[in-house]
CSV table of C-alpha atoms in Angstrom, one decimal:
chain,number,residue,atom,x,y,z
A,1,MET,CA,101.1,134.1,87.5
A,2,HIS,CA,101.4,134.3,91.3
A,3,THR,CA,104.1,133.1,93.7
A,4,HIS,CA,105.0,132.2,97.2
A,5,GLY,CA,108.4,133.2,98.5
A,6,ALA,CA,108.9,136.4,96.7
A,7,TYR,CA,107.4,139.9,96.7
A,8,TYR,CA,105.9,141.8,93.8
A,9,PRO,CA,103.1,144.5,93.7
A,10,PRO,CA,99.6,143.0,93.4
A,11,ASP,CA,98.6,142.9,89.6
A,12,ASN,CA,95.7,140.9,88.1
A,13,THR,CA,96.8,141.4,84.5
A,14,GLN,CA,96.3,138.3,82.5
A,15,ILE,CA,98.6,137.1,79.8
A,16,GLN,CA,96.8,136.4,76.6
A,17,PRO,CA,97.8,133.4,74.3
A,18,GLY,CA,100.9,134.1,72.3
A,19,MET,CA,101.8,137.0,74.5
A,20,THR,CA,104.6,137.6,77.0
A,21,ARG,CA,104.9,139.3,80.3
A,22,SER,CA,107.9,140.3,82.5
A,23,TYR,CA,107.7,139.9,86.3
A,24,ASN,CA,110.1,141.3,88.7
A,25,TRP,CA,110.2,139.4,91.9
A,26,ALA,CA,112.1,140.8,94.9
A,27,ILE,CA,113.5,138.1,97.3
A,28,ALA,CA,113.2,139.7,100.8
A,29,GLU,CA,115.3,138.3,103.7
A,30,GLN,CA,112.2,136.6,105.4
A,31,TYR,CA,111.7,134.3,102.3
A,32,GLY,CA,115.3,133.0,102.6
A,33,PRO,CA,116.7,130.4,104.7
A,34,THR,CA,117.5,130.9,108.4
A,35,PRO,CA,120.9,129.8,109.9
A,36,THR,CA,119.4,126.4,110.8
A,37,ASP,CA,117.6,125.8,107.3
A,38,PRO,CA,118.9,124.0,104.3
A,39,GLU,CA,120.8,126.1,101.7
A,40,CYS,CA,117.6,126.5,99.6
A,41,LEU,CA,113.9,126.7,100.5
A,42,THR,CA,111.1,125.5,98.4
A,43,TRP,CA,108.1,127.6,97.3
A,44,ARG,CA,105.7,127.5,94.3
A,45,TYR,CA,104.4,129.6,91.6
A,46,TYR,CA,101.2,129.0,89.7
A,47,SER,CA,98.5,130.6,87.3
A,48,ASN,CA,96.1,132.8,89.3
A,49,VAL,CA,93.4,133.1,86.7
A,50,ASP,CA,91.2,130.2,87.9
A,51,VAL,CA,93.4,128.9,90.7
A,52,GLU,CA,91.8,125.5,91.0
A,53,ARG,CA,91.2,124.7,87.4
A,54,ASP,CA,94.6,126.1,86.3
A,55,MET,CA,96.1,123.9,89.0
A,56,TRP,CA,94.5,120.6,87.6
A,57,ASP,CA,95.7,121.8,84.1
A,58,GLY,CA,99.2,121.5,85.5
A,59,LEU,CA,100.2,125.2,85.5
A,60,SER,CA,102.4,125.1,88.6
A,61,GLY,CA,106.3,125.2,89.3
A,62,ASN,CA,108.9,125.3,92.1
A,63,LEU,CA,110.7,128.5,93.2
A,64,LEU,CA,113.7,128.1,95.3
A,65,THR,CA,115.1,130.9,97.5
A,66,CYS,CA,118.7,130.2,98.5
A,67,ARG,CA,121.3,131.4,100.9
A,68,PRO,CA,123.8,134.0,99.5
A,69,GLY,CA,126.7,132.5,97.7
A,70,THR,CA,125.3,129.0,97.3
A,71,LEU,CA,124.3,129.1,93.5
A,72,ASP,CA,126.7,128.8,90.7
A,73,LYS,CA,126.4,130.7,87.5
A,74,ARG,CA,123.8,128.3,86.1
A,75,GLY,CA,121.6,128.9,89.1
A,76,LYS,CA,122.4,125.4,90.5
A,77,GLN,CA,123.3,124.7,94.1
A,78,LYS,CA,127.1,124.4,94.7
A,79,TYR,CA,127.0,122.2,97.8
A,80,VAL,CA,124.7,119.3,96.8
A,81,ASP,CA,125.1,116.6,94.2
A,82,HIS,CA,121.5,116.5,93.0
A,83,GLU,CA,118.2,118.4,93.4
A,84,PHE,CA,114.9,116.9,92.7
A,85,ALA,CA,111.4,118.5,93.0
A,86,LEU,CA,108.5,116.1,94.0
A,87,LEU,CA,105.0,117.2,93.7
A,88,PHE,CA,102.6,114.9,95.6
A,89,SER,CA,99.1,115.4,94.2
A,90,VAL,CA,95.8,113.7,93.6
A,91,MET,CA,95.3,115.4,90.2
A,92,ASP,CA,91.6,115.9,89.6
A,93,GLU,CA,91.4,115.8,85.8
A,94,SER,CA,87.6,116.0,86.0
A,95,GLN,CA,88.1,119.7,87.1
A,96,SER,CA,90.6,120.6,84.3
A,97,HIS,CA,89.7,123.2,81.7
A,98,LEU,CA,90.8,120.5,79.2
A,99,LEU,CA,88.3,117.9,80.4
A,100,ARG,CA,86.1,118.2,77.3
A,101,GLU,CA,89.0,118.0,75.0
A,102,ASN,CA,90.4,114.9,76.7
A,103,ILE,CA,86.9,113.2,76.5
A,104,LEU,CA,86.8,113.9,72.8
A,105,GLU,CA,90.3,112.8,72.2
A,106,TYR,CA,90.7,109.7,74.3
A,107,THR,CA,87.3,108.1,74.8
A,108,TYR,CA,85.7,105.6,72.3
A,109,ARG,CA,82.2,107.1,72.6
A,110,PRO,CA,82.3,110.6,74.0
A,111,ASP,CA,78.4,110.9,73.7
A,112,LEU,CA,78.2,108.2,76.3
A,113,VAL,CA,80.4,110.0,78.9
A,114,ASN,CA,78.5,111.0,82.0
A,115,THR,CA,80.8,113.5,83.9
A,116,THR,CA,78.8,113.3,87.1
A,117,ASP,CA,79.1,109.4,87.3
A,118,PRO,CA,81.0,108.6,90.4
A,119,MET,CA,83.1,105.9,88.7
A,120,PHE,CA,84.1,108.5,85.9
A,121,ILE,CA,85.0,111.0,88.5
A,122,GLU,CA,87.1,108.4,90.4
A,123,SER,CA,88.9,107.3,87.2
A,124,ASN,CA,90.1,110.9,86.8
A,125,GLN,CA,91.7,111.1,90.3
A,126,MET,CA,95.2,110.5,89.4
A,127,HIS,CA,97.2,109.7,92.5
A,128,SER,CA,100.6,110.9,91.3
A,129,ILE,CA,104.2,111.9,92.1
A,130,ASN,CA,105.3,114.6,89.4
A,131,GLY,CA,102.4,113.4,87.1
A,132,ARG,CA,103.4,109.7,87.1
A,133,VAL,CA,101.7,106.8,88.9
A,134,PHE,CA,102.6,103.2,89.9
A,135,GLY,CA,106.3,103.7,89.8
A,136,ASN,CA,106.5,105.4,86.4
A,137,LEU,CA,108.4,108.4,87.5
A,138,GLU,CA,111.9,108.5,85.8
A,139,GLY,CA,115.3,110.0,86.5
A,140,LEU,CA,115.6,109.7,90.3
A,141,ASN,CA,119.2,108.2,90.1
A,142,VAL,CA,122.0,109.1,92.5
A,143,CYS,CA,125.3,107.8,93.6
A,144,LEU,CA,126.3,106.3,96.9
A,145,GLY,CA,127.6,109.1,99.1
A,146,ASP,CA,125.7,111.9,97.3
A,147,LYS,CA,124.0,114.8,99.1
A,148,ILE,CA,120.6,115.3,97.6
A,149,SER,CA,118.2,118.3,98.2
A,150,TRP,CA,114.5,117.1,97.8
A,151,HIS,CA,112.0,119.8,97.2
A,152,ILE,CA,108.6,118.5,98.3
A,153,ALA,CA,105.3,120.4,97.5
A,154,THR,CA,101.6,119.7,97.4
A,155,TYR,CA,98.4,121.3,96.0
A,156,GLY,CA,95.7,122.9,98.1
A,157,LYS,CA,92.6,120.5,98.2
A,158,ALA,CA,91.8,118.7,101.6
A,159,ILE,CA,92.5,115.3,99.9
A,160,ASP,CA,96.1,116.4,99.3
A,161,ILE,CA,97.3,115.3,102.8
A,162,HIS,CA,100.4,113.2,102.2
A,163,THR,CA,103.1,111.3,104.0
A,164,PRO,CA,106.1,110.9,101.6
A,165,TYR,CA,108.1,107.9,102.7
A,166,PHE,CA,111.6,107.3,101.6
A,167,HIS,CA,112.5,103.6,101.9
A,168,GLY,CA,116.1,102.6,102.4
A,169,ASN,CA,117.6,106.0,103.4
A,170,THR,CA,116.9,108.9,105.8
A,171,PHE,CA,116.8,112.7,105.4
A,172,GLN,CA,117.4,115.7,107.5
A,173,ILE,CA,114.7,118.2,108.5
A,174,SER,CA,114.5,120.6,111.4
A,175,GLY,CA,117.6,119.0,112.9
A,176,LYS,CA,116.1,115.6,112.9
A,177,PHE,CA,116.8,112.4,110.9
A,178,ARG,CA,113.6,110.9,109.5
A,179,ASP,CA,112.5,108.7,106.7
A,180,THR,CA,108.9,110.1,106.4
A,181,LEU,CA,107.2,113.5,106.5
A,182,SER,CA,103.6,114.7,107.0
A,183,VAL,CA,102.7,117.2,104.3
A,184,ALA,CA,99.6,119.3,104.6
A,185,PRO,CA,97.7,120.8,101.5
A,186,SER,CA,99.5,123.7,99.7
A,187,THR,CA,102.8,123.3,101.7
A,188,HIS,CA,106.3,123.0,100.6
A,189,TYR,CA,109.4,121.6,102.3
A,190,THR,CA,113.1,121.0,101.7
A,191,VAL,CA,114.8,117.9,103.1
A,192,VAL,CA,118.4,116.9,102.6
A,193,MET,CA,119.5,113.3,102.2
A,194,HIS,CA,123.0,111.6,102.3
A,195,ALA,CA,122.6,108.6,100.3
A,196,ASP,CA,124.4,106.0,102.3
A,197,ASN,CA,122.4,102.7,101.5
A,198,PRO,CA,122.8,101.5,97.9
A,199,GLY,CA,119.9,99.8,96.1
A,200,THR,CA,116.6,100.4,94.3
A,201,TRP,CA,114.2,101.9,96.8
A,202,ALA,CA,110.5,102.7,96.9
A,203,LEU,CA,109.3,106.3,97.5
A,204,ASP,CA,105.6,106.6,98.1
A,205,CYS,CA,102.7,108.3,100.0
A,206,ARG,CA,101.7,106.1,103.0
A,207,ILE,CA,98.0,107.3,103.0
A,208,ASN,CA,96.1,104.1,102.2
A,209,ASN,CA,94.0,105.3,99.3
A,210,HIS,CA,96.8,107.2,97.8
A,211,PHE,CA,99.2,104.3,98.0
A,212,ALA,CA,96.7,101.9,96.5
A,213,GLY,CA,95.9,104.5,93.7
A,214,GLY,CA,99.5,104.6,92.6
A,215,MET,CA,101.1,107.4,94.3
A,216,ARG,CA,104.5,105.4,94.3
A,217,ALA,CA,107.8,105.9,92.6
A,218,VAL,CA,111.4,104.4,92.8
A,219,TYR,CA,114.8,106.1,93.3
A,220,HIS,CA,118.1,104.3,92.6
A,221,VAL,CA,121.2,104.7,94.8
A,222,GLN,CA,124.2,103.3,92.7
A,223,ASP,CA,127.8,102.6,93.8
A,224,CYS,CA,129.4,104.7,91.1
A,225,HIS,CA,132.9,104.2,92.5
A,226,ASN,CA,133.6,108.0,92.5
A,227,SER,CA,135.6,109.5,95.3
A,228,LYS,CA,133.8,112.7,96.3
A,229,ALA,CA,135.7,115.9,95.7
A,230,LEU,CA,135.9,118.4,98.6
A,231,ILE,CA,132.8,120.7,98.5
A,232,PRO,CA,133.8,124.4,97.7
A,233,GLN,CA,133.2,126.9,100.4
A,234,PRO,CA,130.7,129.8,99.8
A,235,VAL,CA,132.1,132.8,97.9
A,236,PHE,CA,131.4,136.6,98.1
A,237,TYR,CA,127.8,137.3,97.2
A,238,ASN,CA,126.7,140.4,95.4
A,239,PRO,CA,123.1,141.2,96.7
A,240,LYS,CA,122.3,143.3,93.8
A,241,LYS,CA,122.6,140.4,91.3
A,242,VAL,CA,119.4,139.9,89.1
A,243,ARG,CA,118.7,136.4,87.7
A,244,GLU,CA,116.5,136.3,84.5
A,245,TYR,CA,114.4,133.3,83.5
A,246,PHE,CA,112.0,132.7,80.7
A,247,ILE,CA,108.9,130.5,81.4
A,248,ALA,CA,106.4,129.4,78.7
A,249,ALA,CA,102.9,128.0,79.3
A,250,ILE,CA,102.4,125.3,76.6
A,251,GLU,CA,99.9,122.4,76.0
A,252,VAL,CA,101.3,118.8,76.0
A,253,GLU,CA,100.0,115.4,75.8
A,254,TRP,CA,100.8,113.7,79.2
A,255,ASN,CA,101.0,110.0,80.1
A,256,TYR,CA,100.6,109.2,83.7
A,257,ALA,CA,102.0,105.7,83.1
A,258,PRO,CA,104.4,105.5,80.1
A,259,THR,CA,105.3,101.9,80.7
A,260,ASN,CA,101.8,100.7,81.3
A,261,ARG,CA,103.3,98.6,84.0
A,262,HIS,CA,103.4,98.8,87.8
A,263,ILE,CA,107.1,99.3,88.3
A,264,ILE,CA,107.1,98.3,91.9
A,265,ASP,CA,105.5,94.8,91.5
A,266,GLY,CA,106.0,94.3,87.8
A,267,SER,CA,102.3,93.8,87.0
A,268,ASN,CA,100.4,95.1,83.8
A,269,LEU,CA,98.4,98.1,84.9
A,270,LEU,CA,95.5,96.8,82.9
A,271,GLU,CA,95.4,93.4,84.5
A,272,ASN,CA,95.5,94.9,88.1
A,273,GLU,CA,92.1,95.7,89.6
A,274,GLU,CA,93.4,98.7,91.7
A,275,SER,CA,95.2,100.4,88.8
A,276,ARG,CA,92.8,99.5,85.9
A,277,VAL,CA,90.2,102.2,86.9
A,278,PHE,CA,92.8,104.9,86.4
A,279,VAL,CA,94.6,103.7,83.2
A,280,GLU,CA,92.0,101.9,81.1
A,281,ASN,CA,90.4,103.9,78.4
A,282,GLY,CA,87.1,103.0,76.6
A,283,PRO,CA,83.7,104.3,75.6
A,284,ASN,CA,83.4,106.4,78.9
A,285,ARG,CA,86.9,106.4,80.3
A,286,ILE,CA,89.8,108.7,79.3
A,287,GLY,CA,92.6,106.5,80.6
A,288,ARG,CA,96.3,107.4,81.3
A,289,PHE,CA,96.8,110.0,78.5
A,290,TYR,CA,95.6,113.6,79.0
A,291,LYS,CA,96.0,117.0,77.4
A,292,LYS,CA,97.8,119.3,80.0
A,293,ALA,CA,99.0,122.7,80.2
A,294,VAL,CA,102.5,123.1,81.7
A,295,TYR,CA,105.1,125.6,82.4
A,296,ARG,CA,108.5,124.9,80.5
A,297,SER,CA,111.7,127.0,80.9
A,298,SER,CA,112.9,128.6,77.6
A,299,PRO,CA,116.4,129.7,76.9
A,300,ILE,CA,115.3,132.8,74.9
A,301,PRO,CA,112.3,135.2,75.3
A,302,HIS,CA,111.1,135.1,71.7
A,303,SER,CA,110.5,131.3,71.9
A,304,LEU,CA,107.5,132.2,74.2
A,305,THR,CA,105.4,133.6,71.4
């Protein structure tokens, strides 16, 4: 496993299935926020055995480096109401280690599948936000007046140039208020939003083929009738504190569109010409279900084995 945003001695030791490994990452000052940055900066960790294929398998996660005194005992930010991580990516399932397994599991006639066919390759280009397409990403719910830290990341192929666009509300980055951001491949950003406009709003990539391919989500700003309590001030920070986390790499069945509907316009994805190519399975199409490898947090170390 490799990371950006922390230092550790170079080591190419691989973790075999069913085994565990401890990494000690030192967070140097240059990886942390400057006085003009948000409280936490966004970085990534990922499998480094076969970087590209591991990436399409799903072995990637976010690492945050935060200003001293801004995290509570659970490792959560004290001075924001919500934190959301958003991965904008054209997931190339045709390059995954699990491609053959997905063909055998989800196509009607695996023997008819031509993996070099341009239409098959196109059907496996999943234009997703956090592995969901056409508005199927769940859980982006906040209250009016909330302060939200959005942690935005991309993968490292040339196609992964994105322009995340938040409809309805603005965010702050580099001292400016904006509603869209240009994101290059393999980069990470933290933007801070004060949700002051209630409603259900679209969140999407404005690159034409990404937008048409389903790189769209919705977020909800609700009037929760809660008066905001005063935000506590930073407390004394012990620079020698060590935080310990347990992470497991596991195989899951992933559904890119759980509702099988286009949440933005309400249409059935199988009845929409633009979306059907990505979600329909058949004799030589995998569809919206894929076997993936993902990192999951684990409360205790022995559950990793």
